[in-house]
Amino acid sequence: MTTQPRPPLIEICVEGIDGLLAAQAAGADRVELCASLVEGGITPSLGTVRAALDQATVPFHVMVRPRGGDFLYSETEYGSMLADVAALRDLGVAGVVFGCLNPDGTIDEKRMGELTRAAGSLNVTCHRAFDMTRDPSEALEALIRCKVGRVLTSGQRDTAIEGLPLLADLVRQAGDRIIILGCGGLDLANIAEVRKKTGLAEMHFAALKDVPSAMGYRNPKVGMGGSDLDREYRNTLTDTPLVAATIAAAKA
């Protein structure tokens, strides 16, 4: 008698409360709640988190990242991360997501350990700061020493397809000591293959679409940031049907 592998747990990366509602409507098992996905995700407001707690029917983990860019934080930035973790713990979210590195590309074990202790009983995920480390095998052991629960990774490549060999190695190395949460360009066409070739128990993706703003009046001479002025009149939303279809492909 053979045992069928369990379907993977699917986490959807979303921006804001509308994204969370779209993901859970599509059948997500869990959500990673962020702001500003254009920067790779930063910490959402506490108002957004409170609204999510009121309306979520699935667990969600909250990004704790004070800015875009690298993962080498100043003392004041790090202090804000500790404060955010404590606030999120007190609010009662399911988990938090963060990552800190040293200048030499190793895991900052001191800060990661302190943040994990501050999280208390919350689930703790190290985000893709891991993919910027110089030695992924050593970095995984460092996160285990810090008592981090899972690590989000594409196998240190832009996509999971490119990172397949390392993802499979990390799953083997992790065993039951830490969860490998696979990500990186996962979509309807490739998610089943990545699952089959890596043995991932958890998978993470965003299924986004750009929609025009409903604004009737538009000032083409002003932008709130960057040079893409049209960005002010274009919103990025979680695509519920695409999320549902991709989840179905992953769990088939």
mmCIF file of C-alpha atoms in Angstrom:
data_model
loop_
_atom_site.group_PDB
_atom_site.id
_atom_site.type_symbol
_atom_site.label_atom_id
_atom_site.label_comp_id
_atom_site.label_asym_id
_atom_site.label_seq_id
_atom_site.Cartn_x
_atom_site.Cartn_y
_atom_site.Cartn_z
ATOM 1 C CA MET A 1 0.000 0.000 0.000
ATOM 2 C CA THR A 2 1.442 3.356 -1.006
ATOM 3 C CA THR A 3 0.777 6.645 0.713
ATOM 4 C CA GLN A 4 -0.092 9.619 -1.439
ATOM 5 C CA PRO A 5 1.913 12.772 -0.610
ATOM 6 C CA ARG A 6 -0.113 15.410 1.163
ATOM 7 C CA PRO A 7 -1.132 18.425 -0.941
ATOM 8 C CA PRO A 8 1.144 21.393 -0.316
ATOM 9 C CA LEU A 9 0.026 24.245 1.877
ATOM 10 C CA ILE A 10 -0.420 27.318 -0.323
ATOM 11 C CA GLU A 11 0.444 30.809 0.899
ATOM 12 C CA ILE A 12 -0.516 33.815 -1.218
ATOM 13 C CA CYS A 13 1.472 37.043 -1.032
ATOM 14 C CA VAL A 14 -0.884 40.027 -1.075
ATOM 15 C CA GLU A 15 -0.898 43.779 -0.737
ATOM 16 C CA GLY A 16 -3.455 45.100 1.734
ATOM 17 C CA ILE A 17 -6.841 43.963 2.933
ATOM 18 C CA ASP A 18 -8.428 43.678 -0.520
ATOM 19 C CA GLY A 19 -5.660 41.306 -1.556
ATOM 20 C CA LEU A 20 -6.216 39.195 1.542
ATOM 21 C CA LEU A 21 -9.942 38.932 0.858
ATOM 22 C CA ALA A 22 -9.294 37.972 -2.772
ATOM 23 C CA ALA A 23 -6.767 35.302 -1.803
ATOM 24 C CA GLN A 24 -8.947 33.680 0.819
ATOM 25 C CA ALA A 25 -11.921 33.699 -1.552
ATOM 26 C CA ALA A 26 -9.742 31.758 -4.013
ATOM 27 C CA GLY A 27 -8.920 29.066 -1.465
ATOM 28 C CA ALA A 28 -5.567 30.149 -0.040
ATOM 29 C CA ASP A 29 -4.472 28.205 3.029
ATOM 30 C CA ARG A 30 -2.544 31.177 4.374
ATOM 31 C CA VAL A 31 -1.704 34.742 3.368
ATOM 32 C CA GLU A 32 1.422 36.861 3.654
ATOM 33 C CA LEU A 33 0.173 40.407 4.235
ATOM 34 C CA CYS A 34 2.365 43.217 2.912
ATOM 35 C CA ALA A 35 2.318 46.787 1.729
ATOM 36 C CA SER A 36 4.065 47.985 -1.444
ATOM 37 C CA LEU A 37 4.725 44.794 -3.367
ATOM 38 C CA VAL A 38 6.437 46.953 -5.996
ATOM 39 C CA GLU A 39 9.295 47.129 -3.451
ATOM 40 C CA GLY A 40 9.103 43.431 -2.669
ATOM 41 C CA GLY A 41 6.813 44.014 0.307
ATOM 42 C CA ILE A 42 7.151 46.210 3.390
ATOM 43 C CA THR A 43 5.303 46.403 6.707
ATOM 44 C CA PRO A 44 1.589 47.175 6.340
ATOM 45 C CA SER A 45 -0.069 49.674 8.661
ATOM 46 C CA LEU A 46 -1.525 48.509 11.968
ATOM 47 C CA GLY A 47 -4.904 49.734 10.707
ATOM 48 C CA THR A 48 -4.612 47.320 7.788
ATOM 49 C CA VAL A 49 -3.648 44.510 10.160
ATOM 50 C CA ARG A 50 -6.618 45.224 12.420
ATOM 51 C CA ALA A 51 -8.974 45.209 9.428
ATOM 52 C CA ALA A 52 -7.458 41.902 8.327
ATOM 53 C CA LEU A 53 -8.002 40.392 11.776
ATOM 54 C CA ASP A 54 -11.641 41.436 11.600
ATOM 55 C CA GLN A 55 -12.237 39.898 8.180
ATOM 56 C CA ALA A 56 -9.766 37.061 7.676
ATOM 57 C CA THR A 57 -11.001 33.479 7.638
ATOM 58 C CA VAL A 58 -7.500 32.068 7.023
ATOM 59 C CA PRO A 59 -4.298 32.657 9.012
ATOM 60 C CA PHE A 60 -2.045 35.446 7.818
ATOM 61 C CA HIS A 61 1.572 36.317 8.457
ATOM 62 C CA VAL A 62 2.629 39.965 8.422
ATOM 63 C CA MET A 63 5.725 41.323 6.726
ATOM 64 C CA VAL A 64 8.076 43.199 9.070
ATOM 65 C CA ARG A 65 10.365 45.156 6.757
ATOM 66 C CA PRO A 66 10.814 48.882 7.344
ATOM 67 C CA ARG A 67 11.891 49.708 3.774
ATOM 68 C CA GLY A 68 12.756 48.281 0.397
ATOM 69 C CA GLY A 69 16.332 47.594 -0.584
ATOM 70 C CA ASP A 70 18.869 45.455 1.222
ATOM 71 C CA PHE A 71 18.506 43.628 4.537
ATOM 72 C CA LEU A 72 21.289 45.401 6.410
ATOM 73 C CA TYR A 73 19.419 47.652 8.818
ATOM 74 C CA SER A 74 20.503 50.612 10.925
ATOM 75 C CA GLU A 75 19.965 50.529 14.679
ATOM 76 C CA THR A 76 16.908 52.763 14.361
ATOM 77 C CA GLU A 77 15.433 50.596 11.607
ATOM 78 C CA TYR A 78 16.044 47.503 13.666
ATOM 79 C CA GLY A 79 14.416 49.138 16.682
ATOM 80 C CA SER A 80 11.311 49.775 14.602
ATOM 81 C CA MET A 81 11.255 46.112 13.580
ATOM 82 C CA LEU A 82 11.339 44.987 17.199
ATOM 83 C CA ALA A 83 8.504 47.390 17.994
ATOM 84 C CA ASP A 84 6.453 46.134 15.024
ATOM 85 C CA VAL A 85 6.931 42.504 16.057
ATOM 86 C CA ALA A 86 5.817 43.292 19.601
ATOM 87 C CA ALA A 87 2.761 45.202 18.356
ATOM 88 C CA LEU A 88 1.792 42.408 15.957
ATOM 89 C CA ARG A 89 2.241 39.816 18.705
ATOM 90 C CA ASP A 90 -0.057 41.805 20.971
ATOM 91 C CA LEU A 91 -2.651 42.149 18.206
ATOM 92 C CA GLY A 92 -2.745 38.374 17.841
ATOM 93 C CA VAL A 93 -1.713 37.748 14.238
ATOM 94 C CA ALA A 94 -0.716 34.208 13.274
ATOM 95 C CA GLY A 95 2.845 35.000 12.296
ATOM 96 C CA VAL A 96 5.511 37.480 11.272
ATOM 97 C CA VAL A 97 8.014 37.561 8.413
ATOM 98 C CA PHE A 98 11.427 39.227 8.608
ATOM 99 C CA GLY A 99 15.093 38.825 7.730
ATOM 100 C CA CYS A 100 18.376 40.467 8.731
ATOM 101 C CA LEU A 101 21.821 39.989 7.202
ATOM 102 C CA ASN A 102 25.390 40.892 8.072
ATOM 103 C CA PRO A 103 27.502 42.849 5.569
ATOM 104 C CA ASP A 104 29.375 39.654 4.621
ATOM 105 C CA GLY A 105 26.201 37.929 3.402
ATOM 106 C CA THR A 106 25.611 35.761 6.459
ATOM 107 C CA ILE A 107 22.488 35.626 8.616
ATOM 108 C CA ASP A 108 22.567 38.168 11.453
ATOM 109 C CA GLU A 109 21.945 35.584 14.160
ATOM 110 C CA LYS A 110 21.880 38.112 16.992
ATOM 111 C CA ARG A 111 19.077 40.153 15.479
ATOM 112 C CA MET A 112 17.181 37.179 14.069
ATOM 113 C CA GLY A 113 17.281 35.511 17.463
ATOM 114 C CA GLU A 114 16.088 38.643 19.238
ATOM 115 C CA LEU A 115 13.248 39.180 16.778
ATOM 116 C CA THR A 116 12.192 35.539 17.057
ATOM 117 C CA ARG A 117 12.137 35.753 20.854
ATOM 118 C CA ALA A 118 10.124 38.984 20.625
ATOM 119 C CA ALA A 119 7.585 37.144 18.445
ATOM 120 C CA GLY A 120 6.897 34.711 21.277
ATOM 121 C CA SER A 121 4.451 32.030 20.166
ATOM 122 C CA LEU A 122 3.917 33.507 16.693
ATOM 123 C CA ASN A 123 5.017 31.637 13.573
ATOM 124 C CA VAL A 124 8.273 33.125 12.293
ATOM 125 C CA THR A 125 9.363 33.095 8.645
ATOM 126 C CA CYS A 126 12.660 34.366 7.291
ATOM 127 C CA HIS A 127 11.869 35.995 3.963
ATOM 128 C CA ARG A 128 13.998 36.102 0.838
ATOM 129 C CA ALA A 129 16.842 37.823 2.612
ATOM 130 C CA PHE A 130 17.894 34.164 2.696
ATOM 131 C CA ASP A 131 18.312 34.228 -1.088
ATOM 132 C CA MET A 132 20.919 36.974 -0.686
ATOM 133 C CA THR A 133 23.177 34.908 1.591
ATOM 134 C CA ARG A 134 26.566 33.699 0.367
ATOM 135 C CA ASP A 135 26.223 30.118 1.647
ATOM 136 C CA PRO A 136 22.640 28.810 1.696
ATOM 137 C CA SER A 137 23.472 25.626 3.578
ATOM 138 C CA GLU A 138 25.185 27.538 6.382
ATOM 139 C CA ALA A 139 22.404 30.160 6.365
ATOM 140 C CA LEU A 140 19.778 27.459 6.853
ATOM 141 C CA GLU A 141 21.634 26.089 9.862
ATOM 142 C CA ALA A 142 21.886 29.634 11.267
ATOM 143 C CA LEU A 143 18.114 30.091 10.988
ATOM 144 C CA ILE A 144 17.564 26.763 12.722
ATOM 145 C CA ARG A 145 19.823 27.918 15.559
ATOM 146 C CA CYS A 146 17.702 31.093 15.778
ATOM 147 C CA LYS A 147 14.571 28.909 16.111
ATOM 148 C CA VAL A 148 12.990 30.353 12.967
ATOM 149 C CA GLY A 149 10.080 28.194 11.808
ATOM 150 C CA ARG A 150 10.338 28.492 8.025
ATOM 151 C CA VAL A 151 12.326 30.142 5.266
ATOM 152 C CA LEU A 152 10.960 31.626 2.058
ATOM 153 C CA THR A 153 13.251 30.894 -0.854
ATOM 154 C CA SER A 154 13.430 30.513 -4.622
ATOM 155 C CA GLY A 155 16.651 28.551 -4.386
ATOM 156 C CA GLN A 156 18.748 31.712 -4.687
ATOM 157 C CA ARG A 157 17.619 32.295 -8.255
ATOM 158 C CA ASP A 158 15.045 34.623 -9.792
ATOM 159 C CA THR A 159 12.606 31.751 -10.230
ATOM 160 C CA ALA A 160 11.943 28.404 -8.588
ATOM 161 C CA ILE A 161 12.437 26.680 -11.938
ATOM 162 C CA GLU A 162 15.988 28.033 -12.068
ATOM 163 C CA GLY A 163 16.484 27.250 -8.380
ATOM 164 C CA LEU A 164 15.135 23.673 -8.499
ATOM 165 C CA PRO A 165 18.390 21.885 -7.534
ATOM 166 C CA LEU A 166 19.002 24.047 -4.472
ATOM 167 C CA LEU A 167 15.343 23.945 -3.416
ATOM 168 C CA ALA A 168 15.457 20.145 -3.444
ATOM 169 C CA ASP A 169 18.733 20.190 -1.483
ATOM 170 C CA LEU A 170 17.287 22.574 1.092
ATOM 171 C CA VAL A 171 14.207 20.391 1.590
ATOM 172 C CA ARG A 172 16.501 17.421 2.287
ATOM 173 C CA GLN A 173 18.779 19.424 4.579
ATOM 174 C CA ALA A 174 15.862 20.914 6.516
ATOM 175 C CA GLY A 175 14.188 17.608 7.295
ATOM 176 C CA ASP A 176 11.692 18.277 10.061
ATOM 177 C CA ARG A 177 13.813 21.023 11.645
ATOM 178 C CA ILE A 178 12.526 23.967 9.589
ATOM 179 C CA ILE A 179 9.970 24.379 6.794
ATOM 180 C CA ILE A 180 11.116 25.330 3.303
ATOM 181 C CA LEU A 181 8.505 27.659 1.768
ATOM 182 C CA GLY A 182 9.183 27.617 -1.966
ATOM 183 C CA CYS A 183 8.561 30.639 -4.180
ATOM 184 C CA GLY A 184 9.791 32.415 -7.269
ATOM 185 C CA GLY A 185 7.639 32.868 -10.337
ATOM 186 C CA LEU A 186 5.326 29.980 -9.461
ATOM 187 C CA ASP A 187 2.340 29.895 -11.799
ATOM 188 C CA LEU A 188 -0.276 27.688 -13.374
ATOM 189 C CA ALA A 189 2.216 26.208 -15.818
ATOM 190 C CA ASN A 190 5.065 25.287 -13.484
ATOM 191 C CA ILE A 191 3.855 24.877 -9.915
ATOM 192 C CA ALA A 192 3.128 21.137 -10.190
ATOM 193 C CA GLU A 193 6.563 20.474 -11.682
ATOM 194 C CA VAL A 194 8.312 22.431 -8.932
ATOM 195 C CA ARG A 195 6.388 20.549 -6.274
ATOM 196 C CA LYS A 196 7.184 17.168 -7.836
ATOM 197 C CA LYS A 197 10.907 17.845 -8.253
ATOM 198 C CA THR A 198 11.516 19.419 -4.832
ATOM 199 C CA GLY A 199 9.147 17.767 -2.363
ATOM 200 C CA LEU A 200 8.087 21.172 -1.019
ATOM 201 C CA ALA A 201 5.379 20.961 1.645
ATOM 202 C CA GLU A 202 4.578 24.686 1.407
ATOM 203 C CA MET A 203 4.499 26.975 -1.630
ATOM 204 C CA HIS A 204 4.134 30.745 -1.966
ATOM 205 C CA PHE A 205 3.165 32.930 -4.887
ATOM 206 C CA ALA A 206 1.410 36.128 -5.903
ATOM 207 C CA ALA A 207 -1.107 36.219 -8.726
ATOM 208 C CA LEU A 208 -1.457 39.865 -9.654
ATOM 209 C CA LYS A 209 -3.119 41.898 -12.352
ATOM 210 C CA ASP A 210 -2.969 45.603 -13.165
ATOM 211 C CA VAL A 211 -6.297 47.388 -13.487
ATOM 212 C CA PRO A 212 -6.926 51.001 -14.465
ATOM 213 C CA SER A 213 -7.779 53.482 -11.754
ATOM 214 C CA ALA A 214 -11.420 54.554 -11.505
ATOM 215 C CA MET A 215 -10.308 58.191 -11.325
ATOM 216 C CA GLY A 216 -12.057 60.320 -13.916
ATOM 217 C CA TYR A 217 -9.855 63.363 -13.503
ATOM 218 C CA ARG A 218 -6.148 62.751 -14.064
ATOM 219 C CA ASN A 219 -3.213 65.129 -13.818
ATOM 220 C CA PRO A 220 -0.483 63.774 -16.123
ATOM 221 C CA LYS A 221 2.090 66.277 -14.816
ATOM 222 C CA VAL A 222 2.410 64.962 -11.248
ATOM 223 C CA GLY A 223 3.715 61.650 -9.927
ATOM 224 C CA MET A 224 3.886 60.593 -6.277
ATOM 225 C CA GLY A 225 7.120 58.681 -6.730
ATOM 226 C CA GLY A 226 9.413 57.569 -9.521
ATOM 227 C CA SER A 227 9.125 58.458 -13.187
ATOM 228 C CA ASP A 228 6.210 56.171 -14.150
ATOM 229 C CA LEU A 229 3.466 58.815 -13.999
ATOM 230 C CA ASP A 230 0.856 56.351 -15.235
ATOM 231 C CA ARG A 231 1.457 54.387 -12.028
ATOM 232 C CA GLU A 232 -0.766 56.906 -10.218
ATOM 233 C CA TYR A 233 -3.701 55.646 -12.276
ATOM 234 C CA ARG A 234 -2.973 51.915 -12.251
ATOM 235 C CA ASN A 235 -3.749 49.562 -9.360
ATOM 236 C CA THR A 236 -2.268 46.115 -8.793
ATOM 237 C CA LEU A 237 -4.770 43.586 -7.459
ATOM 238 C CA THR A 238 -4.746 39.915 -6.529
ATOM 239 C CA ASP A 239 -6.382 37.914 -9.325
ATOM 240 C CA THR A 240 -8.844 35.573 -7.576
ATOM 241 C CA PRO A 241 -9.528 33.201 -10.521
ATOM 242 C CA LEU A 242 -5.804 32.869 -11.252
ATOM 243 C CA VAL A 243 -5.040 32.133 -7.593
ATOM 244 C CA ALA A 244 -7.737 29.445 -7.546
ATOM 245 C CA ALA A 245 -6.492 27.842 -10.770
ATOM 246 C CA THR A 246 -2.879 27.808 -9.606
ATOM 247 C CA ILE A 247 -3.817 26.296 -6.249
ATOM 248 C CA ALA A 248 -5.748 23.575 -8.073
ATOM 249 C CA ALA A 249 -2.700 22.828 -10.229
ATOM 250 C CA ALA A 250 -0.451 22.619 -7.169
ATOM 251 C CA LYS A 251 -2.745 20.256 -5.322
ATOM 252 C CA ALA A 252 -3.734 18.017 -8.228
#
